């Protein structure tokens, strides 16, 4: 909240571009200090998305496979990486579902290829119902999206792990 948003001590009239002086969106209200103190801020959301991206190199190097969706307003695809391609020697599959409409949208996804897998939402680690042979149904809010780590069924029958953090 300092003078010139903390980037310069010069006279505000001498700045290359003027600062936003709006009481709602100006630097006095929207700044790193204020965002750091607000767990629901864009800064915290961005940091969380970067953490997810770092945990899943599949977003950068995995193959892209578009899924058949019942709703044309919804884009659904997987990013997949094999054990050989992964820096950790692990297979990783992430399902990305995005609502491109401003209105809430239902969608049925053809997920038969992943029958038995357990989707775990990457932002909060919430486990969703296992994928079966029927189309996978979900509803997304307007312009909403979900990222899921798809955990294969364990050979010993134990519960699959959550969207776990990896160390390299």
PDB file of C-alpha atoms in Angstrom:
ATOM      1  CA  UNK A   1       0.000   0.000   0.000  1.00  0.00           C
ATOM      2  CA  UNK A   2       3.050   2.329  -0.164  1.00  0.00           C
ATOM      3  CA  UNK A   3       3.426   5.265  -2.503  1.00  0.00           C
ATOM      4  CA  UNK A   4       3.305   4.141  -6.162  1.00  0.00           C
ATOM      5  CA  UNK A   5       2.364   0.649  -4.968  1.00  0.00           C
ATOM      6  CA  UNK A   6       5.863   0.243  -3.553  1.00  0.00           C
ATOM      7  CA  UNK A   7       7.543   0.122  -6.960  1.00  0.00           C
ATOM      8  CA  UNK A   8       8.917   3.673  -7.079  1.00  0.00           C
ATOM      9  CA  UNK A   9       9.511   6.629  -4.787  1.00  0.00           C
ATOM     10  CA  UNK A  10       9.258   9.226  -7.585  1.00  0.00           C
ATOM     11  CA  UNK A  11       6.439  11.697  -8.081  1.00  0.00           C
ATOM     12  CA  UNK A  12       3.345   9.767  -9.320  1.00  0.00           C
ATOM     13  CA  UNK A  13       3.052  12.171 -12.290  1.00  0.00           C
ATOM     14  CA  UNK A  14       6.484  11.005 -13.539  1.00  0.00           C
ATOM     15  CA  UNK A  15       5.559   7.296 -13.774  1.00  0.00           C
ATOM     16  CA  UNK A  16       5.514   5.714 -17.233  1.00  0.00           C
ATOM     17  CA  UNK A  17       1.905   4.628 -16.726  1.00  0.00           C
ATOM     18  CA  UNK A  18      -0.450   6.026 -14.085  1.00  0.00           C
ATOM     19  CA  UNK A  19      -1.403   3.883 -11.115  1.00  0.00           C
ATOM     20  CA  UNK A  20      -4.952   2.663 -10.744  1.00  0.00           C
ATOM     21  CA  UNK A  21      -6.469   5.008  -8.180  1.00  0.00           C
ATOM     22  CA  UNK A  22      -9.882   3.333  -7.971  1.00  0.00           C
ATOM     23  CA  UNK A  23     -10.917   2.688  -4.315  1.00  0.00           C
ATOM     24  CA  UNK A  24     -11.938  -0.910  -5.112  1.00  0.00           C
ATOM     25  CA  UNK A  25      -9.269  -1.985  -7.632  1.00  0.00           C
ATOM     26  CA  UNK A  26      -6.515   0.512  -6.798  1.00  0.00           C
ATOM     27  CA  UNK A  27      -3.167  -0.511  -5.326  1.00  0.00           C
ATOM     28  CA  UNK A  28      -4.296   0.528  -1.846  1.00  0.00           C
ATOM     29  CA  UNK A  29      -6.823  -2.345  -1.852  1.00  0.00           C
ATOM     30  CA  UNK A  30      -5.335  -4.815  -4.350  1.00  0.00           C
ATOM     31  CA  UNK A  31      -1.698  -5.471  -3.536  1.00  0.00           C
ATOM     32  CA  UNK A  32       0.565  -8.350  -2.584  1.00  0.00           C
ATOM     33  CA  UNK A  33       0.432  -7.518   1.119  1.00  0.00           C
ATOM     34  CA  UNK A  34      -3.386  -7.588   1.168  1.00  0.00           C
ATOM     35  CA  UNK A  35      -3.503 -10.722  -1.012  1.00  0.00           C
ATOM     36  CA  UNK A  36      -0.961 -12.537   1.209  1.00  0.00           C
ATOM     37  CA  UNK A  37      -3.229 -11.960   4.223  1.00  0.00           C
ATOM     38  CA  UNK A  38      -6.326 -13.306   2.441  1.00  0.00           C
ATOM     39  CA  UNK A  39      -6.415 -17.121   1.999  1.00  0.00           C
ATOM     40  CA  UNK A  40      -9.132 -16.755  -0.667  1.00  0.00           C
ATOM     41  CA  UNK A  41      -7.145 -14.299  -2.789  1.00  0.00           C
ATOM     42  CA  UNK A  42      -6.022 -14.628  -6.385  1.00  0.00           C
ATOM     43  CA  UNK A  43      -2.423 -14.796  -5.131  1.00  0.00           C
ATOM     44  CA  UNK A  44      -3.149 -17.897  -2.997  1.00  0.00           C
ATOM     45  CA  UNK A  45      -5.202 -19.490  -5.791  1.00  0.00           C
ATOM     46  CA  UNK A  46      -2.365 -18.932  -8.282  1.00  0.00           C
ATOM     47  CA  UNK A  47       0.181 -20.408  -5.875  1.00  0.00           C
ATOM     48  CA  UNK A  48      -2.022 -23.489  -5.414  1.00  0.00           C
ATOM     49  CA  UNK A  49      -2.372 -23.958  -9.175  1.00  0.00           C
ATOM     50  CA  UNK A  50       1.423 -23.696  -9.586  1.00  0.00           C
ATOM     51  CA  UNK A  51       1.896 -26.319  -6.834  1.00  0.00           C
ATOM     52  CA  UNK A  52      -0.468 -28.691  -8.649  1.00  0.00           C
ATOM     53  CA  UNK A  53       1.355 -28.068 -11.927  1.00  0.00           C
ATOM     54  CA  UNK A  54       4.703 -28.836 -10.256  1.00  0.00           C
ATOM     55  CA  UNK A  55       3.347 -32.072  -8.741  1.00  0.00           C
ATOM     56  CA  UNK A  56       2.141 -33.238 -12.145  1.00  0.00           C
ATOM     57  CA  UNK A  57       4.733 -32.899 -14.922  1.00  0.00           C
ATOM     58  CA  UNK A  58       2.114 -34.597 -17.110  1.00  0.00           C
ATOM     59  CA  UNK A  59       0.649 -31.118 -17.754  1.00  0.00           C
ATOM     60  CA  UNK A  60       3.805 -30.142 -19.632  1.00  0.00           C
ATOM     61  CA  UNK A  61       5.022 -33.369 -21.210  1.00  0.00           C
ATOM     62  CA  UNK A  62       2.117 -35.800 -21.175  1.00  0.00           C
ATOM     63  CA  UNK A  63       0.082 -36.861 -24.154  1.00  0.00           C
ATOM     64  CA  UNK A  64      -3.233 -35.091 -24.819  1.00  0.00           C
ATOM     65  CA  UNK A  65      -6.323 -37.254 -25.379  1.00  0.00           C
ATOM     66  CA  UNK A  66      -9.674 -35.535 -25.869  1.00  0.00           C
ATOM     67  CA  UNK A  67     -12.655 -37.356 -24.362  1.00  0.00           C
ATOM     68  CA  UNK A  68     -16.110 -37.744 -25.787  1.00  0.00           C
ATOM     69  CA  UNK A  69     -18.451 -35.434 -23.828  1.00  0.00           C
ATOM     70  CA  UNK A  70     -22.241 -35.297 -24.093  1.00  0.00           C
ATOM     71  CA  UNK A  71     -22.298 -31.491 -23.803  1.00  0.00           C
ATOM     72  CA  UNK A  72     -20.610 -29.298 -26.447  1.00  0.00           C
ATOM     73  CA  UNK A  73     -20.064 -26.553 -23.829  1.00  0.00           C
ATOM     74  CA  UNK A  74     -17.719 -28.835 -21.882  1.00  0.00           C
ATOM     75  CA  UNK A  75     -14.149 -29.640 -22.900  1.00  0.00           C
ATOM     76  CA  UNK A  76     -12.756 -32.820 -21.365  1.00  0.00           C
ATOM     77  CA  UNK A  77      -9.353 -34.366 -21.948  1.00  0.00           C
ATOM     78  CA  UNK A  78      -6.679 -36.387 -20.221  1.00  0.00           C
ATOM     79  CA  UNK A  79      -2.964 -35.761 -19.962  1.00  0.00           C
ATOM     80  CA  UNK A  80      -1.057 -39.015 -19.592  1.00  0.00           C
ATOM     81  CA  UNK A  81       2.555 -39.897 -18.955  1.00  0.00           C
ATOM     82  CA  UNK A  82       4.113 -43.364 -18.866  1.00  0.00           C
ATOM     83  CA  UNK A  83       6.665 -44.640 -16.374  1.00  0.00           C
ATOM     84  CA  UNK A  84       9.407 -44.246 -18.985  1.00  0.00           C
ATOM     85  CA  UNK A  85       8.547 -40.580 -19.674  1.00  0.00           C
ATOM     86  CA  UNK A  86       8.086 -39.550 -16.036  1.00  0.00           C
ATOM     87  CA  UNK A  87      10.932 -37.900 -14.087  1.00  0.00           C
ATOM     88  CA  UNK A  88       9.877 -40.048 -11.084  1.00  0.00           C
ATOM     89  CA  UNK A  89       9.433 -43.265 -13.009  1.00  0.00           C
ATOM     90  CA  UNK A  90       5.708 -43.238 -12.223  1.00  0.00           C
ATOM     91  CA  UNK A  91       2.688 -43.300 -14.479  1.00  0.00           C
ATOM     92  CA  UNK A  92       0.441 -40.236 -14.080  1.00  0.00           C
ATOM     93  CA  UNK A  93      -2.942 -39.497 -15.625  1.00  0.00           C
ATOM     94  CA  UNK A  94      -4.835 -36.254 -15.074  1.00  0.00           C
ATOM     95  CA  UNK A  95      -8.406 -35.642 -16.222  1.00  0.00           C
ATOM     96  CA  UNK A  96      -9.232 -32.011 -17.036  1.00  0.00           C
ATOM     97  CA  UNK A  97     -12.880 -30.956 -17.406  1.00  0.00           C
ATOM     98  CA  UNK A  98     -13.728 -27.335 -18.281  1.00  0.00           C
ATOM     99  CA  UNK A  99     -17.089 -25.632 -18.673  1.00  0.00           C
ATOM    100  CA  UNK A 100     -16.736 -23.073 -21.470  1.00  0.00           C
ATOM    101  CA  UNK A 101     -20.199 -21.654 -20.813  1.00  0.00           C
ATOM    102  CA  UNK A 102     -21.128 -18.956 -18.315  1.00  0.00           C
ATOM    103  CA  UNK A 103     -23.992 -21.169 -17.134  1.00  0.00           C
ATOM    104  CA  UNK A 104     -23.753 -24.379 -15.054  1.00  0.00           C
ATOM    105  CA  UNK A 105     -23.520 -27.414 -17.321  1.00  0.00           C
ATOM    106  CA  UNK A 106     -24.011 -31.167 -16.816  1.00  0.00           C
ATOM    107  CA  UNK A 107     -21.832 -33.577 -18.770  1.00  0.00           C
ATOM    108  CA  UNK A 108     -21.514 -37.310 -19.259  1.00  0.00           C
ATOM    109  CA  UNK A 109     -17.993 -38.471 -20.113  1.00  0.00           C
ATOM    110  CA  UNK A 110     -17.072 -41.696 -21.843  1.00  0.00           C
ATOM    111  CA  UNK A 111     -14.528 -42.980 -19.295  1.00  0.00           C
ATOM    112  CA  UNK A 112     -14.822 -46.749 -19.975  1.00  0.00           C
ATOM    113  CA  UNK A 113     -11.088 -46.855 -20.669  1.00  0.00           C
ATOM    114  CA  UNK A 114     -10.494 -45.942 -17.009  1.00  0.00           C
ATOM    115  CA  UNK A 115     -12.985 -48.370 -15.454  1.00  0.00           C
ATOM    116  CA  UNK A 116     -12.046 -49.016 -11.821  1.00  0.00           C
ATOM    117  CA  UNK A 117      -9.875 -45.889 -11.544  1.00  0.00           C
ATOM    118  CA  UNK A 118     -10.563 -43.437  -8.712  1.00  0.00           C
ATOM    119  CA  UNK A 119     -10.621 -39.730  -9.586  1.00  0.00           C
ATOM    120  CA  UNK A 120      -9.108 -37.491  -6.893  1.00  0.00           C
ATOM    121  CA  UNK A 121      -9.709 -33.758  -7.315  1.00  0.00           C
ATOM    122  CA  UNK A 122      -6.319 -32.053  -7.347  1.00  0.00           C
ATOM    123  CA  UNK A 123      -7.196 -28.755  -5.631  1.00  0.00           C
ATOM    124  CA  UNK A 124      -8.687 -30.170  -2.430  1.00  0.00           C
ATOM    125  CA  UNK A 125      -7.761 -33.861  -2.579  1.00  0.00           C
ATOM    126  CA  UNK A 126     -11.409 -34.980  -2.547  1.00  0.00           C
ATOM    127  CA  UNK A 127     -11.945 -38.511  -3.817  1.00  0.00           C
ATOM    128  CA  UNK A 128     -14.830 -38.864  -6.281  1.00  0.00           C
ATOM    129  CA  UNK A 129     -16.732 -42.101  -6.993  1.00  0.00           C
ATOM    130  CA  UNK A 130     -14.799 -44.746  -8.904  1.00  0.00           C
ATOM    131  CA  UNK A 131     -15.262 -44.854 -12.649  1.00  0.00           C
ATOM    132  CA  UNK A 132     -17.534 -47.634 -13.877  1.00  0.00           C
ATOM    133  CA  UNK A 133     -18.709 -48.894 -17.232  1.00  0.00           C
ATOM    134  CA  UNK A 134     -21.485 -46.276 -17.523  1.00  0.00           C
ATOM    135  CA  UNK A 135     -20.776 -42.686 -18.629  1.00  0.00           C
ATOM    136  CA  UNK A 136     -19.274 -40.598 -15.800  1.00  0.00           C
ATOM    137  CA  UNK A 137     -21.716 -37.806 -14.852  1.00  0.00           C
ATOM    138  CA  UNK A 138     -20.694 -34.473 -13.354  1.00  0.00           C
ATOM    139  CA  UNK A 139     -21.951 -30.895 -13.196  1.00  0.00           C
ATOM    140  CA  UNK A 140     -19.686 -27.865 -13.488  1.00  0.00           C
ATOM    141  CA  UNK A 141     -20.447 -24.271 -12.482  1.00  0.00           C
ATOM    142  CA  UNK A 142     -20.330 -21.520 -15.096  1.00  0.00           C
ATOM    143  CA  UNK A 143     -16.742 -21.179 -16.410  1.00  0.00           C
ATOM    144  CA  UNK A 144     -15.754 -23.794 -13.829  1.00  0.00           C
ATOM    145  CA  UNK A 145     -13.178 -26.518 -14.195  1.00  0.00           C
ATOM    146  CA  UNK A 146     -11.968 -29.594 -12.348  1.00  0.00           C
ATOM    147  CA  UNK A 147      -8.636 -31.404 -12.503  1.00  0.00           C
ATOM    148  CA  UNK A 148      -8.506 -35.001 -11.310  1.00  0.00           C
ATOM    149  CA  UNK A 149      -5.630 -37.355 -10.779  1.00  0.00           C
ATOM    150  CA  UNK A 150      -6.841 -40.744 -12.003  1.00  0.00           C
ATOM    151  CA  UNK A 151      -5.544 -43.427  -9.653  1.00  0.00           C
ATOM    152  CA  UNK A 152      -5.577 -46.978 -11.014  1.00  0.00           C
ATOM    153  CA  UNK A 153      -7.099 -49.670  -8.825  1.00  0.00           C
ATOM    154  CA  UNK A 154      -4.470 -51.201  -6.545  1.00  0.00           C
ATOM    155  CA  UNK A 155      -3.572 -54.812  -7.232  1.00  0.00           C
ATOM    156  CA  UNK A 156      -3.955 -55.710  -3.529  1.00  0.00           C
ATOM    157  CA  UNK A 157      -7.426 -54.158  -3.293  1.00  0.00           C
ATOM    158  CA  UNK A 158      -6.442 -51.302  -0.973  1.00  0.00           C
ATOM    159  CA  UNK A 159      -7.817 -47.821  -1.455  1.00  0.00           C
ATOM    160  CA  UNK A 160      -5.939 -45.801  -4.099  1.00  0.00           C
ATOM    161  CA  UNK A 161      -3.875 -42.840  -2.856  1.00  0.00           C
ATOM    162  CA  UNK A 162      -4.904 -39.218  -2.999  1.00  0.00           C
ATOM    163  CA  UNK A 163      -3.567 -36.525  -5.296  1.00  0.00           C
ATOM    164  CA  UNK A 164      -0.284 -36.875  -3.426  1.00  0.00           C
ATOM    165  CA  UNK A 165       2.657 -34.556  -3.523  1.00  0.00           C
ATOM    166  CA  UNK A 166       5.703 -36.005  -5.178  1.00  0.00           C
ATOM    167  CA  UNK A 167       9.281 -35.269  -4.300  1.00  0.00           C
ATOM    168  CA  UNK A 168      11.982 -35.439  -6.917  1.00  0.00           C
TER     169      UNK A 168
END
